[in-house]
């Protein structure tokens, strides 16, 4: 073997002792302790290695605009309205600069893949889309980005949006997404988004049921359309906070229907916590759907960031490990097995949602590897372990040495 590089003394899931991971031509060539070769190496020092974290639901186009918006009520309606007002003034350069800042932070926190929604409508035009396309191309050596052409403010009520989404698909968008809760005709919205997806043979991703009233769910429509169109495994939904308002005996049958229909679900803890429950004065509900319970029923579930520094989420550092820890705290998960399940929601489960069958560290796989300052996946979630180094296709993508303390010798 013409080994190019070796990561030595790394811990991996399923192994009790540290091992070495050897690269050849951008792929994993060997996994073995004390691998003998003369190639350059990096000593992991017992840190935990994985194939990197995966964002399944983020909005790069509207990140970092909080200073341009008025935040008074902190409601979903206000967030949609203020963002709509702000995005009319977006320029391609502006979107690129703000999105690039988020992407670079994500990479430094260990993210190697992401799906970003990009709003396309008469107010945004194609400016955000063009910026994110350029960002994707410029950062291809560091992170894999897929673009979801997204109708944030409705479809049937927003003339021109559907035609623009169609054009975005022809221009290279990877999938299409809808937001039926902003449309006065949500069922028609869902069907049209499915029609678009089928015409271009792409996946579909909906923002869905974003409130705490168990009634009026559009989830049954999405499930029915998925099955009728034989789109199992190609549909995902985000938020679905209505599910957090259901007792276990009502949640379980819905979870089983989601699993049978092959529909994946993403929770967005920071946004869901910030926007929901605003009309409660005490004992405020968390508003975060119990993804771990749905995972136990066979549903593909993921955790993601959603927004950073805008009216939907006026904070954030695009650190998925922090988001996983937040979810575990909100969901009152405190065991190693529970933390392992949460870690899967930002790694293996997230890869499944994106349809990535080649994710993981295995001989022959792409040498996409991130080291976290932890001994295991569970430890990483519990401690919000920082990422210390990463490689993309065998090439070093970042390095964050451990901070040093300098004690007074006296």
GROMACS .gro file of C-alpha atoms in nm:
model
  410
    1UNK     CA    1   0.000   0.000   0.000
    2UNK     CA    2   0.116   0.354  -0.084
    3UNK     CA    3  -0.001   0.503   0.244
    4UNK     CA    4  -0.023   0.884   0.236
    5UNK     CA    5  -0.103   0.960   0.598
    6UNK     CA    6  -0.191   0.794   0.930
    7UNK     CA    7  -0.399   0.911   1.224
    8UNK     CA    8  -0.251   0.728   1.522
    9UNK     CA    9  -0.400   0.643   1.861
   10UNK     CA   10  -0.760   0.734   1.783
   11UNK     CA   11  -1.061   0.591   1.961
   12UNK     CA   12  -1.349   0.463   1.749
   13UNK     CA   13  -1.698   0.336   1.821
   14UNK     CA   14  -1.698  -0.042   1.865
   15UNK     CA   15  -1.329  -0.064   1.959
   16UNK     CA   16  -1.206  -0.090   2.317
   17UNK     CA   17  -0.854   0.036   2.251
   18UNK     CA   18  -0.709   0.319   2.038
   19UNK     CA   19  -0.625   0.231   1.679
   20UNK     CA   20  -0.455   0.379   1.373
   21UNK     CA   21  -0.637   0.493   1.058
   22UNK     CA   22  -0.433   0.497   0.736
   23UNK     CA   23  -0.519   0.697   0.422
   24UNK     CA   24  -0.439   0.618   0.062
   25UNK     CA   25  -0.549   0.843  -0.226
   26UNK     CA   26  -0.813   1.013  -0.014
   27UNK     CA   27  -0.970   0.694   0.116
   28UNK     CA   28  -0.932   0.481   0.428
   29UNK     CA   29  -0.684   0.205   0.349
   30UNK     CA   30  -0.637   0.037   0.687
   31UNK     CA   31  -0.767   0.043   1.042
   32UNK     CA   32  -0.533  -0.133   1.283
   33UNK     CA   33  -0.343  -0.064   1.605
   34UNK     CA   34   0.025   0.028   1.568
   35UNK     CA   35   0.006   0.027   1.187
   36UNK     CA   36   0.360   0.006   1.049
   37UNK     CA   37   0.458   0.256   0.778
   38UNK     CA   38   0.677   0.562   0.729
   39UNK     CA   39   0.403   0.802   0.620
   40UNK     CA   40   0.337   1.134   0.787
   41UNK     CA   41   0.107   1.102   1.084
   42UNK     CA   42  -0.103   1.286   1.340
   43UNK     CA   43  -0.115   1.157   1.697
   44UNK     CA   44  -0.479   1.170   1.809
   45UNK     CA   45  -0.373   1.111   2.168
   46UNK     CA   46  -0.674   0.891   2.242
   47UNK     CA   47  -0.932   1.135   2.105
   48UNK     CA   48  -1.256   1.004   1.957
   49UNK     CA   49  -1.276   0.976   1.577
   50UNK     CA   50  -1.588   0.979   1.361
   51UNK     CA   51  -1.673   1.067   1.002
   52UNK     CA   52  -1.781   1.418   1.099
   53UNK     CA   53  -2.110   1.577   1.201
   54UNK     CA   54  -2.400   1.637   0.962
   55UNK     CA   55  -2.641   1.931   0.956
   56UNK     CA   56  -2.969   1.821   0.800
   57UNK     CA   57  -3.155   2.151   0.837
   58UNK     CA   58  -2.994   2.495   0.829
   59UNK     CA   59  -3.067   2.832   0.666
   60UNK     CA   60  -2.740   2.983   0.549
   61UNK     CA   61  -2.906   3.255   0.343
   62UNK     CA   62  -3.065   3.433   0.638
   63UNK     CA   63  -2.795   3.381   0.902
   64UNK     CA   64  -2.651   3.683   1.081
   65UNK     CA   65  -2.929   3.934   1.008
   66UNK     CA   66  -3.054   3.991   1.363
   67UNK     CA   67  -2.922   4.351   1.368
   68UNK     CA   68  -3.140   4.430   1.064
   69UNK     CA   69  -3.459   4.304   1.226
   70UNK     CA   70  -3.695   4.417   1.501
   71UNK     CA   71  -3.746   4.155   1.770
   72UNK     CA   72  -4.047   4.242   1.984
   73UNK     CA   73  -4.276   3.942   2.037
   74UNK     CA   74  -4.038   3.657   1.960
   75UNK     CA   75  -4.309   3.472   1.771
   76UNK     CA   76  -4.297   3.267   1.452
   77UNK     CA   77  -4.520   3.519   1.273
   78UNK     CA   78  -4.280   3.799   1.361
   79UNK     CA   79  -3.978   3.595   1.253
   80UNK     CA   80  -4.129   3.521   0.911
   81UNK     CA   81  -4.239   3.883   0.864
   82UNK     CA   82  -3.912   4.043   0.972
   83UNK     CA   83  -3.703   3.804   0.764
   84UNK     CA   84  -3.924   3.870   0.460
   85UNK     CA   85  -3.867   4.242   0.502
   86UNK     CA   86  -3.492   4.200   0.543
   87UNK     CA   87  -3.436   3.958   0.256
   88UNK     CA   88  -3.577   4.200   0.000
   89UNK     CA   89  -3.253   4.394   0.044
   90UNK     CA   90  -3.018   4.094   0.031
   91UNK     CA   91  -2.743   4.108  -0.229
   92UNK     CA   92  -2.552   3.810  -0.361
   93UNK     CA   93  -2.231   3.936  -0.198
   94UNK     CA   94  -2.405   3.998   0.134
   95UNK     CA   95  -2.550   3.646   0.148
   96UNK     CA   96  -2.216   3.493   0.053
   97UNK     CA   97  -2.023   3.675   0.327
   98UNK     CA   98  -2.274   3.590   0.602
   99UNK     CA   99  -2.312   3.228   0.491
  100UNK     CA  100  -1.937   3.177   0.455
  101UNK     CA  101  -1.886   3.289   0.816
  102UNK     CA  102  -2.133   3.023   0.931
  103UNK     CA  103  -1.984   2.753   0.708
  104UNK     CA  104  -1.635   2.816   0.839
  105UNK     CA  105  -1.753   2.793   1.200
  106UNK     CA  106  -1.940   2.471   1.120
  107UNK     CA  107  -1.627   2.315   0.972
  108UNK     CA  108  -1.422   2.413   1.276
  109UNK     CA  109  -1.686   2.249   1.497
  110UNK     CA  110  -1.653   1.922   1.305
  111UNK     CA  111  -1.932   1.937   1.044
  112UNK     CA  112  -1.849   1.765   0.715
  113UNK     CA  113  -2.189   1.767   0.538
  114UNK     CA  114  -2.498   1.986   0.546
  115UNK     CA  115  -2.832   2.056   0.382
  116UNK     CA  116  -2.921   2.423   0.356
  117UNK     CA  117  -3.259   2.569   0.269
  118UNK     CA  118  -3.247   2.871   0.038
  119UNK     CA  119  -3.554   3.091   0.005
  120UNK     CA  120  -3.659   3.151  -0.354
  121UNK     CA  121  -3.950   3.385  -0.417
  122UNK     CA  122  -4.020   3.727  -0.573
  123UNK     CA  123  -3.861   3.908  -0.275
  124UNK     CA  124  -3.539   3.707  -0.258
  125UNK     CA  125  -3.515   3.647  -0.631
  126UNK     CA  126  -3.224   3.417  -0.714
  127UNK     CA  127  -2.968   3.628  -0.528
  128UNK     CA  128  -2.943   3.399  -0.225
  129UNK     CA  129  -2.947   3.090  -0.445
  130UNK     CA  130  -2.659   3.217  -0.659
  131UNK     CA  131  -2.459   3.308  -0.350
  132UNK     CA  132  -2.503   2.967  -0.191
  133UNK     CA  133  -2.420   2.792  -0.519
  134UNK     CA  134  -2.091   2.982  -0.529
  135UNK     CA  135  -2.027   2.909  -0.161
  136UNK     CA  136  -2.085   2.539  -0.225
  137UNK     CA  137  -1.834   2.536  -0.510
  138UNK     CA  138  -1.573   2.737  -0.320
  139UNK     CA  139  -1.585   2.513  -0.012
  140UNK     CA  140  -1.614   2.174  -0.183
  141UNK     CA  141  -1.274   2.062  -0.050
  142UNK     CA  142  -1.386   2.123   0.309
  143UNK     CA  143  -1.755   2.033   0.329
  144UNK     CA  144  -2.034   1.874   0.122
  145UNK     CA  145  -2.330   2.108   0.077
  146UNK     CA  146  -2.668   2.031  -0.073
  147UNK     CA  147  -2.915   2.307  -0.158
  148UNK     CA  148  -3.288   2.285  -0.100
  149UNK     CA  149  -3.489   2.535  -0.307
  150UNK     CA  150  -3.738   2.650  -0.046
  151UNK     CA  151  -4.077   2.825  -0.040
  152UNK     CA  152  -4.076   2.985   0.307
  153UNK     CA  153  -4.373   3.219   0.266
  154UNK     CA  154  -4.617   2.988   0.093
  155UNK     CA  155  -4.688   2.889  -0.264
  156UNK     CA  156  -5.053   2.924  -0.363
  157UNK     CA  157  -5.056   3.270  -0.203
  158UNK     CA  158  -4.729   3.388  -0.358
  159UNK     CA  159  -4.755   3.428  -0.737
  160UNK     CA  160  -4.431   3.354  -0.918
  161UNK     CA  161  -4.275   3.140  -0.645
  162UNK     CA  162  -4.363   2.804  -0.800
  163UNK     CA  163  -4.217   2.904  -1.136
  164UNK     CA  164  -3.902   3.028  -0.964
  165UNK     CA  165  -3.864   2.699  -0.775
  166UNK     CA  166  -3.895   2.517  -1.106
  167UNK     CA  167  -3.618   2.735  -1.249
  168UNK     CA  168  -3.398   2.675  -0.944
  169UNK     CA  169  -3.428   2.301  -0.997
  170UNK     CA  170  -3.310   2.347  -1.357
  171UNK     CA  171  -3.023   2.560  -1.228
  172UNK     CA  172  -2.892   2.285  -1.003
  173UNK     CA  173  -3.079   2.281  -0.672
  174UNK     CA  174  -3.045   1.939  -0.511
  175UNK     CA  175  -3.399   1.910  -0.373
  176UNK     CA  176  -3.713   2.113  -0.310
  177UNK     CA  177  -3.880   2.218   0.016
  178UNK     CA  178  -4.211   2.361   0.128
  179UNK     CA  179  -4.366   2.536   0.425
  180UNK     CA  180  -4.739   2.459   0.429
  181UNK     CA  181  -4.807   2.638   0.760
  182UNK     CA  182  -4.753   2.976   0.585
  183UNK     CA  183  -4.989   2.889   0.300
  184UNK     CA  184  -5.370   2.937   0.323
  185UNK     CA  185  -5.402   2.616   0.121
  186UNK     CA  186  -5.154   2.384   0.295
  187UNK     CA  187  -5.277   2.063   0.130
  188UNK     CA  188  -5.241   2.211  -0.217
  189UNK     CA  189  -4.899   2.347  -0.117
  190UNK     CA  190  -4.784   1.999  -0.017
  191UNK     CA  191  -4.908   1.841  -0.338
  192UNK     CA  192  -4.742   2.101  -0.559
  193UNK     CA  193  -4.410   2.062  -0.381
  194UNK     CA  194  -4.434   1.685  -0.431
  195UNK     CA  195  -4.516   1.742  -0.797
  196UNK     CA  196  -4.202   1.955  -0.836
  197UNK     CA  197  -3.990   1.693  -0.663
  198UNK     CA  198  -4.122   1.415  -0.883
  199UNK     CA  199  -4.073   1.614  -1.205
  200UNK     CA  200  -3.705   1.655  -1.118
  201UNK     CA  201  -3.661   1.321  -0.938
  202UNK     CA  202  -3.533   1.478  -0.615
  203UNK     CA  203  -3.605   1.448  -0.245
  204UNK     CA  204  -3.850   1.674  -0.065
  205UNK     CA  205  -3.821   1.842   0.277
  206UNK     CA  206  -4.104   2.021   0.458
  207UNK     CA  207  -4.115   2.264   0.750
  208UNK     CA  208  -4.426   2.132   0.919
  209UNK     CA  209  -4.672   2.175   1.208
  210UNK     CA  210  -4.477   2.449   1.384
  211UNK     CA  211  -4.702   2.517   1.686
  212UNK     CA  212  -4.822   2.342   2.001
  213UNK     CA  213  -5.186   2.283   1.908
  214UNK     CA  214  -5.229   1.907   1.846
  215UNK     CA  215  -5.518   1.978   1.608
  216UNK     CA  216  -5.488   2.071   1.243
  217UNK     CA  217  -5.177   1.871   1.160
  218UNK     CA  218  -5.060   1.849   0.800
  219UNK     CA  219  -4.846   1.546   0.880
  220UNK     CA  220  -5.118   1.297   0.771
  221UNK     CA  221  -5.124   1.464   0.428
  222UNK     CA  222  -4.747   1.432   0.390
  223UNK     CA  223  -4.762   1.066   0.495
  224UNK     CA  224  -5.045   0.991   0.251
  225UNK     CA  225  -4.873   1.168  -0.039
  226UNK     CA  226  -4.543   0.992   0.037
  227UNK     CA  227  -4.703   0.649   0.024
  228UNK     CA  228  -4.926   0.724  -0.277
  229UNK     CA  229  -4.630   0.852  -0.477
  230UNK     CA  230  -4.398   0.573  -0.358
  231UNK     CA  231  -4.159   0.834  -0.223
  232UNK     CA  232  -4.057   0.640   0.086
  233UNK     CA  233  -3.704   0.723   0.199
  234UNK     CA  234  -3.700   1.054   0.011
  235UNK     CA  235  -3.913   1.271   0.239
  236UNK     CA  236  -3.814   1.457   0.553
  237UNK     CA  237  -3.995   1.698   0.782
  238UNK     CA  238  -3.858   1.957   1.024
  239UNK     CA  239  -3.990   2.103   1.349
  240UNK     CA  240  -4.326   1.915   1.373
  241UNK     CA  241  -4.359   2.062   1.722
  242UNK     CA  242  -4.725   1.957   1.739
  243UNK     CA  243  -4.593   1.609   1.819
  244UNK     CA  244  -4.443   1.743   2.142
  245UNK     CA  245  -4.798   1.821   2.259
  246UNK     CA  246  -4.920   1.462   2.226
  247UNK     CA  247  -4.940   1.203   2.506
  248UNK     CA  248  -4.740   0.882   2.446
  249UNK     CA  249  -5.045   0.678   2.345
  250UNK     CA  250  -5.116   0.924   2.061
  251UNK     CA  251  -4.753   0.980   1.963
  252UNK     CA  252  -4.676   0.610   1.917
  253UNK     CA  253  -4.917   0.534   1.629
  254UNK     CA  254  -4.802   0.845   1.443
  255UNK     CA  255  -4.440   0.742   1.493
  256UNK     CA  256  -4.514   0.398   1.352
  257UNK     CA  257  -4.681   0.555   1.048
  258UNK     CA  258  -4.377   0.776   0.992
  259UNK     CA  259  -4.146   0.476   1.014
  260UNK     CA  260  -4.360   0.271   0.775
  261UNK     CA  261  -4.373   0.562   0.527
  262UNK     CA  262  -3.997   0.611   0.545
  263UNK     CA  263  -4.030   0.976   0.646
  264UNK     CA  264  -3.739   1.122   0.841
  265UNK     CA  265  -3.783   1.390   1.107
  266UNK     CA  266  -3.553   1.668   1.226
  267UNK     CA  267  -3.585   1.855   1.554
  268UNK     CA  268  -3.437   2.205   1.589
  269UNK     CA  269  -3.399   2.251   1.965
  270UNK     CA  270  -3.274   2.610   1.974
  271UNK     CA  271  -3.543   2.748   1.743
  272UNK     CA  272  -3.824   2.527   1.872
  273UNK     CA  273  -3.750   2.631   2.232
  274UNK     CA  274  -3.722   2.999   2.144
  275UNK     CA  275  -4.038   3.039   1.934
  276UNK     CA  276  -4.294   2.805   2.090
  277UNK     CA  277  -4.491   2.842   2.413
  278UNK     CA  278  -4.493   3.222   2.392
  279UNK     CA  279  -4.852   3.243   2.515
  280UNK     CA  280  -4.772   3.060   2.841
  281UNK     CA  281  -4.686   3.263   3.151
  282UNK     CA  282  -4.555   2.976   3.363
  283UNK     CA  283  -4.465   2.608   3.328
  284UNK     CA  284  -4.378   2.694   2.968
  285UNK     CA  285  -4.376   2.380   2.748
  286UNK     CA  286  -4.049   2.285   2.587
  287UNK     CA  287  -4.201   2.246   2.241
  288UNK     CA  288  -3.932   2.003   2.124
  289UNK     CA  289  -4.060   1.683   1.966
  290UNK     CA  290  -3.923   1.372   2.147
  291UNK     CA  291  -3.706   1.247   1.865
  292UNK     CA  292  -3.551   0.974   2.080
  293UNK     CA  293  -3.894   0.817   2.136
  294UNK     CA  294  -3.967   0.827   1.764
  295UNK     CA  295  -3.625   0.672   1.695
  296UNK     CA  296  -3.727   0.387   1.923
  297UNK     CA  297  -4.021   0.327   1.690
  298UNK     CA  298  -3.796   0.305   1.385
  299UNK     CA  299  -3.819   0.666   1.261
  300UNK     CA  300  -3.503   0.822   1.116
  301UNK     CA  301  -3.451   1.121   1.345
  302UNK     CA  302  -3.194   1.399   1.343
  303UNK     CA  303  -3.098   1.711   1.538
  304UNK     CA  304  -2.992   2.028   1.360
  305UNK     CA  305  -2.917   2.398   1.405
  306UNK     CA  306  -3.179   2.562   1.180
  307UNK     CA  307  -3.090   2.930   1.223
  308UNK     CA  308  -2.804   3.140   1.353
  309UNK     CA  309  -2.841   3.502   1.469
  310UNK     CA  310  -3.174   3.591   1.312
  311UNK     CA  311  -3.535   3.642   1.432
  312UNK     CA  312  -3.600   3.268   1.433
  313UNK     CA  313  -3.298   3.205   1.660
  314UNK     CA  314  -3.114   3.519   1.782
  315UNK     CA  315  -2.809   3.324   1.900
  316UNK     CA  316  -2.596   3.026   1.798
  317UNK     CA  317  -2.247   2.921   1.696
  318UNK     CA  318  -2.343   2.638   1.453
  319UNK     CA  319  -2.192   2.381   1.690
  320UNK     CA  320  -2.386   2.058   1.635
  321UNK     CA  321  -2.232   1.895   1.940
  322UNK     CA  322  -2.374   2.177   2.152
  323UNK     CA  323  -2.713   2.126   1.984
  324UNK     CA  324  -2.702   1.753   2.062
  325UNK     CA  325  -2.620   1.831   2.423
  326UNK     CA  326  -2.907   2.082   2.437
  327UNK     CA  327  -3.149   1.821   2.305
  328UNK     CA  328  -3.028   1.563   2.559
  329UNK     CA  329  -3.080   1.816   2.838
  330UNK     CA  330  -3.430   1.916   2.721
  331UNK     CA  331  -3.528   1.552   2.667
  332UNK     CA  332  -3.384   1.459   3.009
  333UNK     CA  333  -3.148   1.200   2.866
  334UNK     CA  334  -2.861   1.115   3.100
  335UNK     CA  335  -2.731   0.765   3.027
  336UNK     CA  336  -2.448   0.657   2.801
  337UNK     CA  337  -2.686   0.462   2.578
  338UNK     CA  338  -2.910   0.767   2.554
  339UNK     CA  339  -2.616   0.991   2.461
  340UNK     CA  340  -2.511   0.738   2.196
  341UNK     CA  341  -2.858   0.765   2.044
  342UNK     CA  342  -2.838   1.144   2.042
  343UNK     CA  343  -2.493   1.130   1.881
  344UNK     CA  344  -2.640   0.910   1.606
  345UNK     CA  345  -2.887   1.191   1.529
  346UNK     CA  346  -2.601   1.418   1.421
  347UNK     CA  347  -2.405   1.143   1.244
  348UNK     CA  348  -2.538   0.809   1.116
  349UNK     CA  349  -2.908   0.897   1.130
  350UNK     CA  350  -2.836   1.230   0.964
  351UNK     CA  351  -2.646   1.050   0.687
  352UNK     CA  352  -2.948   0.827   0.633
  353UNK     CA  353  -3.178   1.130   0.604
  354UNK     CA  354  -2.948   1.275   0.337
  355UNK     CA  355  -2.936   0.941   0.157
  356UNK     CA  356  -2.561   0.903   0.213
  357UNK     CA  357  -2.485   0.532   0.222
  358UNK     CA  358  -2.107   0.578   0.225
  359UNK     CA  359  -2.088   0.758   0.560
  360UNK     CA  360  -1.856   0.621   0.827
  361UNK     CA  361  -1.497   0.518   0.887
  362UNK     CA  362  -1.439   0.191   0.703
  363UNK     CA  363  -1.180   0.051   0.468
  364UNK     CA  364  -1.251   0.193   0.124
  365UNK     CA  365  -1.462   0.483   0.248
  366UNK     CA  366  -1.372   0.847   0.190
  367UNK     CA  367  -1.116   0.965   0.444
  368UNK     CA  368  -1.355   1.214   0.606
  369UNK     CA  369  -1.256   1.209   0.971
  370UNK     CA  370  -1.294   1.444   1.266
  371UNK     CA  371  -1.131   1.407   1.606
  372UNK     CA  372  -1.320   1.517   1.917
  373UNK     CA  373  -1.159   1.574   2.255
  374UNK     CA  374  -1.350   1.287   2.417
  375UNK     CA  375  -1.314   0.914   2.478
  376UNK     CA  376  -1.644   0.813   2.317
  377UNK     CA  377  -1.951   0.940   2.137
  378UNK     CA  378  -2.144   0.951   2.464
  379UNK     CA  379  -1.865   1.144   2.633
  380UNK     CA  380  -1.856   1.389   2.341
  381UNK     CA  381  -2.228   1.469   2.374
  382UNK     CA  382  -2.219   1.492   2.754
  383UNK     CA  383  -1.924   1.733   2.759
  384UNK     CA  384  -1.987   1.923   2.433
  385UNK     CA  385  -1.644   1.802   2.330
  386UNK     CA  386  -1.460   2.038   2.096
  387UNK     CA  387  -1.339   1.920   1.758
  388UNK     CA  388  -0.959   1.923   1.746
  389UNK     CA  389  -0.874   1.825   1.388
  390UNK     CA  390  -1.040   1.718   1.065
  391UNK     CA  391  -0.967   1.565   0.727
  392UNK     CA  392  -1.179   1.576   0.411
  393UNK     CA  393  -1.100   1.315   0.147
  394UNK     CA  394  -0.767   1.260   0.318
  395UNK     CA  395  -0.668   1.628   0.317
  396UNK     CA  396  -0.643   1.817   0.644
  397UNK     CA  397  -0.936   2.058   0.667
  398UNK     CA  398  -0.874   2.220   1.006
  399UNK     CA  399  -0.668   2.202   1.322
  400UNK     CA  400  -0.770   2.337   1.664
  401UNK     CA  401  -0.502   2.255   1.921
  402UNK     CA  402  -0.614   2.204   2.281
  403UNK     CA  403  -0.586   2.528   2.484
  404UNK     CA  404  -0.302   2.550   2.734
  405UNK     CA  405  -0.304   2.676   3.092
  406UNK     CA  406  -0.001   2.857   3.232
  407UNK     CA  407   0.007   2.821   3.610
  408UNK     CA  408   0.207   3.062   3.820
  409UNK     CA  409   0.511   2.855   3.922
  410UNK     CA  410   0.521   3.039   4.252
   0.00000   0.00000   0.00000
